Coordinates of C-alpha atoms in Angstrom, one line a residue:
M1 CA 14.4 2.3 39.6
S2 CA 13.6 5.1 37.1
I3 CA 14.0 6.2 33.6
S4 CA 17.4 7.7 34.5
R5 CA 19.0 4.3 33.8
L6 CA 18.0 4.5 30.1
D7 CA 21.0 5.0 27.8
P8 CA 20.2 8.3 26.0
S9 CA 21.3 6.9 22.7
K10 CA 18.5 4.3 22.9
C11 CA 15.7 6.7 23.8
Y12 CA 12.8 6.9 21.2
G13 CA 11.5 10.2 22.4
C14 CA 8.0 8.7 22.8
T15 CA 7.4 10.7 26.1
A16 CA 5.3 7.8 27.6
C17 CA 7.4 8.1 30.8
V18 CA 6.5 11.8 31.1
E19 CA 2.8 11.0 30.8
I20 CA 2.7 8.1 33.3
C21 CA 4.5 10.0 36.1
A22 CA 1.9 11.1 38.6
H23 CA 4.4 13.2 40.5
G24 CA 5.6 15.4 37.7
A25 CA 9.1 14.1 38.2
I26 CA 9.9 13.8 34.5
H27 CA 9.8 16.5 31.9
T28 CA 11.0 16.8 28.3
S29 CA 14.0 18.6 27.0
H30 CA 15.8 18.8 23.7
D31 CA 19.4 17.6 23.3
E32 CA 22.0 19.3 21.2
E33 CA 20.7 17.5 18.1
G34 CA 17.1 18.7 18.7
F35 CA 15.7 15.3 19.8
V36 CA 13.3 15.0 22.7
R37 CA 14.8 13.5 25.9
P38 CA 13.2 12.8 29.3
M39 CA 14.8 14.6 32.2
L40 CA 14.3 13.3 35.7
E41 CA 13.9 15.7 38.7
A42 CA 15.3 13.4 41.3
E43 CA 13.8 15.3 44.3
K44 CA 10.3 14.6 43.0
C45 CA 10.9 10.9 42.1
V46 CA 9.4 8.3 44.5
E47 CA 11.0 5.4 42.7
C48 CA 7.7 3.8 41.8
G49 CA 9.2 2.4 38.6
L50 CA 6.1 3.1 36.4
C51 CA 8.3 5.1 34.0
E52 CA 10.4 2.0 33.4
T53 CA 7.4 -0.2 32.8
V54 CA 6.0 2.0 30.0
C55 CA 9.4 2.7 28.3
P56 CA 9.5 0.6 25.1
A57 CA 13.3 0.8 25.1
L58 CA 13.5 -0.8 28.6
T59 CA 10.7 -3.2 28.3
T60 CA 10.6 -6.4 26.2
H61 CA 7.1 -7.4 25.3
Q62 CA 6.8 -11.1 24.6
D63 CA 3.9 -11.9 22.3
A64 CA 2.3 -15.2 23.4
S65 CA 0.0 -15.3 20.4
T66 CA 0.3 -18.2 18.0
F67 CA -1.3 -16.1 15.3
T68 CA 0.3 -16.7 11.9
Q69 CA 1.2 -13.4 10.2
R70 CA -0.5 -12.8 6.9
I71 CA 1.1 -10.6 4.2
Y72 CA -0.5 -8.9 1.2
A73 CA 0.2 -6.5 -1.6
A74 CA -2.8 -4.1 -1.6
Y75 CA -4.3 -0.9 -3.0
S76 CA -7.6 0.8 -2.7
N77 CA -10.3 0.2 -5.3
Q78 CA -11.0 4.0 -5.1
P79 CA -8.5 5.7 -7.5
E80 CA -8.7 9.1 -5.7
V81 CA -7.7 7.4 -2.4
V82 CA -4.6 5.8 -4.0
S83 CA -3.7 9.1 -5.7
R84 CA -3.5 11.1 -2.4
S85 CA -1.9 8.4 -0.3
T86 CA 1.8 7.6 0.0
S87 CA 1.3 4.2 -1.6
G88 CA -1.9 2.2 -1.9
G89 CA -4.3 3.9 0.5
V90 CA -5.0 1.1 2.9
F91 CA -4.8 3.4 6.0
Y92 CA -7.7 5.4 4.7
H93 CA -10.0 2.4 4.8
L94 CA -8.8 1.4 8.3
A95 CA -9.6 4.9 9.5
E96 CA -12.9 4.8 7.7
M97 CA -13.9 1.6 9.5
V98 CA -13.0 3.0 13.0
I99 CA -14.7 6.3 12.4
S100 CA -17.9 4.6 11.2
R101 CA -18.0 2.9 14.6
G102 CA -17.9 6.3 16.4
G103 CA -14.1 5.9 17.0
V104 CA -11.2 8.3 16.6
V105 CA -7.9 8.1 14.7
Y106 CA -4.5 9.4 15.9
G107 CA -1.9 10.1 13.2
A108 CA 0.7 12.6 12.1
V109 CA -0.1 15.8 10.3
Y110 CA 1.6 19.1 9.3
D111 CA 0.6 22.0 11.5
N112 CA 0.2 25.5 10.3
D113 CA 4.0 26.0 10.3
F114 CA 4.6 22.6 8.6
H115 CA 6.0 21.0 11.7
V116 CA 4.9 17.4 12.1
T117 CA 2.7 16.5 15.1
H118 CA 0.2 13.8 16.1
T119 CA -3.4 14.8 16.3
C120 CA -6.8 13.2 16.8
A121 CA -9.3 13.0 13.9
T122 CA -13.0 12.3 14.4
T123 CA -14.0 12.7 10.8
M124 CA -12.6 11.5 7.5
D125 CA -11.7 15.1 6.5
G126 CA -9.4 15.1 9.5
V127 CA -7.9 11.7 8.4
K128 CA -7.1 13.1 5.0
A129 CA -4.6 15.5 6.6
M130 CA -2.7 12.4 7.9
H131 CA -2.0 11.1 4.4
G132 CA 1.6 11.3 3.1
A133 CA 5.1 10.3 4.3
K134 CA 6.8 12.7 6.7
Y135 CA 10.5 12.2 7.1
V136 CA 10.9 13.8 10.5
Q137 CA 10.1 12.8 14.1
S138 CA 6.5 13.8 15.0
H139 CA 5.6 15.7 18.1
L140 CA 3.4 13.7 20.5
P141 CA 1.3 16.3 22.3
A142 CA 1.0 16.4 26.1
G143 CA -2.0 14.4 27.3
M144 CA -2.3 12.2 24.2
Y145 CA -1.7 8.9 26.0
H146 CA -4.1 9.9 28.8
D147 CA -6.7 10.8 26.2
I148 CA -6.4 7.4 24.4
R149 CA -6.8 5.6 27.7
N150 CA -9.9 7.6 28.6
R151 CA -11.5 7.0 25.2
L152 CA -10.9 3.3 25.5
R153 CA -12.3 3.1 29.0
A154 CA -15.4 4.8 27.6
G155 CA -15.8 2.0 25.1
Q156 CA -14.7 4.1 22.1
W157 CA -12.7 2.7 19.2
V158 CA -9.2 4.1 18.8
L159 CA -6.9 3.7 15.8
F160 CA -3.3 4.8 16.4
S161 CA -0.9 5.1 13.5
G162 CA 2.8 5.9 13.9
T163 CA 6.3 4.6 13.9
P164 CA 6.9 1.2 15.5
C165 CA 8.4 2.7 18.6
Q166 CA 5.4 5.0 19.0
A167 CA 2.9 2.2 18.5
D168 CA 4.8 0.1 21.1
A169 CA 4.9 3.0 23.5
V170 CA 1.1 3.3 23.3
R171 CA 0.7 -0.4 24.1
S172 CA 3.2 -0.1 26.9
Y173 CA 1.5 2.9 28.4
L174 CA -1.9 1.3 28.5
R175 CA -0.4 -1.9 30.1
K176 CA -3.7 -3.8 29.6
D177 CA -5.0 -5.0 26.3
N178 CA -8.2 -3.4 25.0
E179 CA -10.5 -4.9 22.4
H180 CA -11.2 -1.4 21.0
L181 CA -7.6 -0.5 20.3
L182 CA -6.2 -0.9 16.9
L183 CA -2.4 -0.2 16.5
C184 CA -1.0 0.4 13.1
D185 CA 2.8 0.6 12.9
L186 CA 4.5 1.9 9.8
V187 CA 7.6 0.4 8.0
C188 CA 10.1 3.1 9.1
R189 CA 13.6 3.6 7.9
S190 CA 14.5 6.3 10.5
V191 CA 13.4 9.7 11.8
S192 CA 15.4 12.9 11.5
S193 CA 16.1 15.8 13.8
P194 CA 13.1 18.1 14.2
M195 CA 15.6 21.0 14.9
V196 CA 17.4 20.5 11.6
Y197 CA 14.0 20.2 9.9
N198 CA 12.9 23.5 11.5
D199 CA 16.0 25.2 10.2
Y200 CA 15.4 23.7 6.8
L201 CA 11.8 25.2 6.8
Q202 CA 13.2 28.6 7.6
F203 CA 15.8 28.3 4.9
A204 CA 13.3 27.2 2.3
Q205 CA 11.2 30.3 3.1
R206 CA 14.0 32.8 3.0
K207 CA 12.5 34.4 -0.2
K208 CA 8.9 33.0 -0.3
T209 CA 6.2 31.8 2.1
L210 CA 5.4 28.1 2.0
K211 CA 1.9 27.0 1.2
S212 CA 2.4 23.2 1.3
V213 CA 5.0 20.5 1.8
N214 CA 4.7 17.0 0.1
M215 CA 7.7 14.7 0.8
R216 CA 6.4 12.0 -1.5
W217 CA 4.7 13.8 -4.5
K218 CA 3.5 11.2 -7.0
G219 CA 2.8 13.5 -9.9
E220 CA 5.2 11.4 -12.1
G221 CA 4.1 8.1 -10.6
W222 CA 4.8 6.1 -7.4
G223 CA 8.0 4.8 -8.9
N224 CA 9.4 8.4 -9.3
T225 CA 8.2 10.2 -6.2
K226 CA 9.8 13.6 -5.4
F227 CA 9.8 16.2 -2.7
H228 CA 7.4 19.0 -3.7
L229 CA 7.1 22.5 -2.3
S230 CA 4.4 25.0 -3.2
F231 CA 4.5 28.7 -2.3
A232 CA 2.0 31.4 -1.4
D233 CA 2.8 33.3 -4.6
G234 CA 1.5 30.3 -6.7
S235 CA 5.0 29.0 -7.7
S236 CA 6.3 25.5 -6.8
Q237 CA 9.4 23.5 -6.9
T238 CA 9.8 19.7 -7.4
G239 CA 12.7 17.4 -6.9
K240 CA 15.5 20.0 -7.1
G241 CA 17.1 22.9 -5.2
D242 CA 15.2 23.4 -1.9
A243 CA 12.7 20.7 -2.8
Q244 CA 15.6 18.2 -3.0
L245 CA 17.5 19.4 0.0
W246 CA 15.4 17.8 2.8
H247 CA 15.4 14.5 0.9
D248 CA 19.2 14.6 0.8
I249 CA 19.4 15.6 4.5
H250 CA 17.1 12.9 5.7
F251 CA 18.6 10.0 3.7
S252 CA 22.2 11.1 4.5
G253 CA 22.1 9.4 7.9
L254 CA 23.7 12.6 9.4
V255 CA 20.6 13.8 11.3
T256 CA 19.1 10.4 12.2
R257 CA 18.0 9.8 15.7
P258 CA 20.7 7.7 17.3
C259 CA 18.4 4.9 18.4
C260 CA 17.4 4.4 14.7
H261 CA 20.9 3.0 14.1
Q262 CA 20.2 0.1 16.6
C263 CA 16.4 -0.2 16.0
P264 CA 14.9 -3.4 17.3
Y265 CA 11.8 -3.1 15.0
T266 CA 13.7 -3.7 11.8
S267 CA 12.3 -7.2 11.4
M268 CA 9.1 -9.0 10.4
H269 CA 8.1 -9.2 14.1
R270 CA 5.9 -6.0 14.5
P271 CA 4.4 -4.2 17.5
G272 CA 1.2 -3.3 15.7
D273 CA -1.9 -5.2 15.0
I274 CA -1.4 -4.2 11.4
T275 CA 1.8 -3.0 9.6
L276 CA 1.7 -0.7 6.6
G277 CA 4.3 0.5 4.2
D278 CA 5.3 0.8 0.5
F279 CA 5.6 -2.6 -1.2
W280 CA 8.9 -1.9 -2.8
G281 CA 9.9 -4.5 -5.3
V282 CA 6.3 -5.5 -6.2
S283 CA 7.1 -4.9 -9.9
K284 CA 9.5 -7.9 -9.6
S285 CA 7.8 -10.2 -7.2
H286 CA 4.3 -9.5 -8.4
A287 CA 4.7 -7.8 -11.7
A288 CA 1.1 -8.2 -12.8
F289 CA -0.2 -6.5 -9.6
Y290 CA 1.9 -3.3 -10.0
H291 CA -0.1 -0.1 -9.9
P292 CA 1.6 3.1 -11.2
Q293 CA 0.2 5.2 -8.3
G294 CA 1.3 2.9 -5.5
V295 CA 1.0 -0.5 -3.9
S296 CA 0.9 -1.0 -0.1
L297 CA 2.6 -3.6 1.9
L298 CA -0.1 -4.9 4.4
M299 CA 1.0 -7.1 7.2
V300 CA -1.7 -8.6 9.5
N301 CA 0.0 -9.4 12.8
T302 CA -2.7 -10.3 15.3
P303 CA -6.3 -11.6 15.6
R304 CA -7.5 -8.1 16.1
G305 CA -5.7 -7.0 13.0
A306 CA -7.2 -9.9 11.1
A307 CA -10.7 -8.8 12.2
A308 CA -10.1 -5.3 11.0
F309 CA -8.6 -6.6 7.8
E310 CA -11.7 -8.7 7.1
K311 CA -13.9 -5.5 7.4
I312 CA -11.8 -3.5 4.9
A313 CA -10.9 -6.2 2.5
P314 CA -13.9 -5.5 0.1
S315 CA -12.5 -2.0 -0.4
L316 CA -9.1 -3.3 -1.5
H317 CA -7.4 -5.0 -4.4
L318 CA -5.4 -7.8 -2.7
L319 CA -2.8 -10.3 -3.5
P320 CA -1.4 -12.7 -0.9
S321 CA 2.4 -12.4 -0.6
S322 CA 5.2 -13.6 1.6
A323 CA 8.1 -12.4 3.8
E324 CA 10.6 -13.2 1.1
A325 CA 8.7 -11.3 -1.6
C326 CA 8.2 -8.1 0.5
S327 CA 11.7 -8.1 2.0
Q328 CA 13.3 -4.6 2.0
P329 CA 16.1 -2.9 4.0
A330 CA 13.8 -1.4 6.7
L331 CA 12.6 -4.9 7.5
R332 CA 16.0 -6.4 7.7
K333 CA 18.5 -4.1 9.4
S334 CA 18.9 -0.7 11.0
V335 CA 20.1 2.2 8.9
S336 CA 23.9 2.6 9.2
P337 CA 25.4 5.8 10.7
N338 CA 27.2 8.1 8.3
P339 CA 31.0 8.2 9.0
R340 CA 30.8 12.0 8.8
R341 CA 28.2 12.3 11.5
A342 CA 30.5 13.5 14.3
S343 CA 32.0 16.1 11.9
F344 CA 28.6 17.3 10.9
W345 CA 27.4 17.9 14.4
R346 CA 30.7 19.7 15.3
D347 CA 30.0 22.1 12.4
Y348 CA 26.3 22.5 12.7
P349 CA 26.1 24.9 15.8
V350 CA 28.7 27.3 14.4
T351 CA 28.1 27.1 10.6
P352 CA 25.4 28.9 8.5
F353 CA 22.7 26.5 7.1
M354 CA 23.6 27.4 3.5
R355 CA 27.3 26.5 4.0
M356 CA 26.3 23.2 5.7
A357 CA 24.0 22.4 2.8
K358 CA 26.8 22.9 0.3
K359 CA 29.4 21.1 2.3
Y360 CA 27.4 18.0 3.3
F361 CA 24.5 17.8 0.8
R362 CA 25.8 19.0 -2.5
Y363 CA 23.4 21.9 -2.5
G364 CA 23.4 24.2 -5.5
W365 CA 22.9 23.8 -9.2
L366 CA 26.6 23.1 -10.1
R367 CA 27.1 20.5 -7.3
Q368 CA 23.9 18.7 -8.2
T369 CA 24.8 18.6 -11.9
V370 CA 28.2 17.2 -11.3
H371 CA 26.7 14.6 -8.9
R372 CA 24.2 13.5 -11.5
L373 CA 26.8 13.2 -14.2
R374 CA 29.0 11.1 -12.0
R375 CA 26.1 8.8 -11.2
T376 CA 25.3 8.5 -14.9
L377 CA 28.9 7.7 -15.8
R378 CA 29.1 5.0 -13.1

């Protein structure tokens, strides 16, 4: 048996199967929507089945632990950490603990061209680049899984942070539990096409060169985050025009990876030792604990996660919570596909980006104004 029996619509693009194949029988390709897919070279395959055992879409991991999950609202007691984080800054302290032990941290960063890729940080300066939400599928570099395994074998601590399917893929690839591995999965709504994101970046730079991208700018507070672009000429744009466009594209459901519409991780049962996300609704469920710069949802899922939590707890403001209080769509159900998805992908290969933006995402001052007026009237 091999990865060839995997339904392409259920593939997470984690590339664990590529990394595990010792015969080089699997390589990656990009489908027509720009998502990574494994491609099998049948003449090289020896039918060892390793690719199936590490595929999180084909393997069901039964957790025999009787550990009772613990849930908290949390934010750092260091204001500068909260300010530069997506929500409450808990990840920073997890990373700090691991690096203080001589460990390394794997997480998603923007590269020099603002594409999203996973990298390895050995210092807290490297960790800072991992801060911030990134609404696009990250690239997992070749050799990453192998590198994680070698570091763990050498007795080094490893913290991996990523989407639930990525975290599950790391656990599947290693096949054996390791006391020095700490998996942190993120509450994830969905990931969007890297190809469309790349086209968006080119579009946003048709007149000016980008200097930075912030998909969750908190300049007006955590409750009013916006997409922020800054340019090399010193100008910037926030929450409108090109700086609104990627937000509208991502949340439209038109460029969502197909497996996200049937995601098995949209529940309280998590693949990571610790789960992190925004604590949406905290102003209602725990009004006195609300912080204007962000509150994290912190879920402790395993004994190893509990041990890590105990180490970082003194650095956090904490409030015990419950599954009912922290309930949000990404923990209850998969994102629904957009009824116009098929139409969008028929148009995309043959239609200029500007025209697609106007047709499907109300791009342009007039369209946005009319949309806001309609929402106000409703």
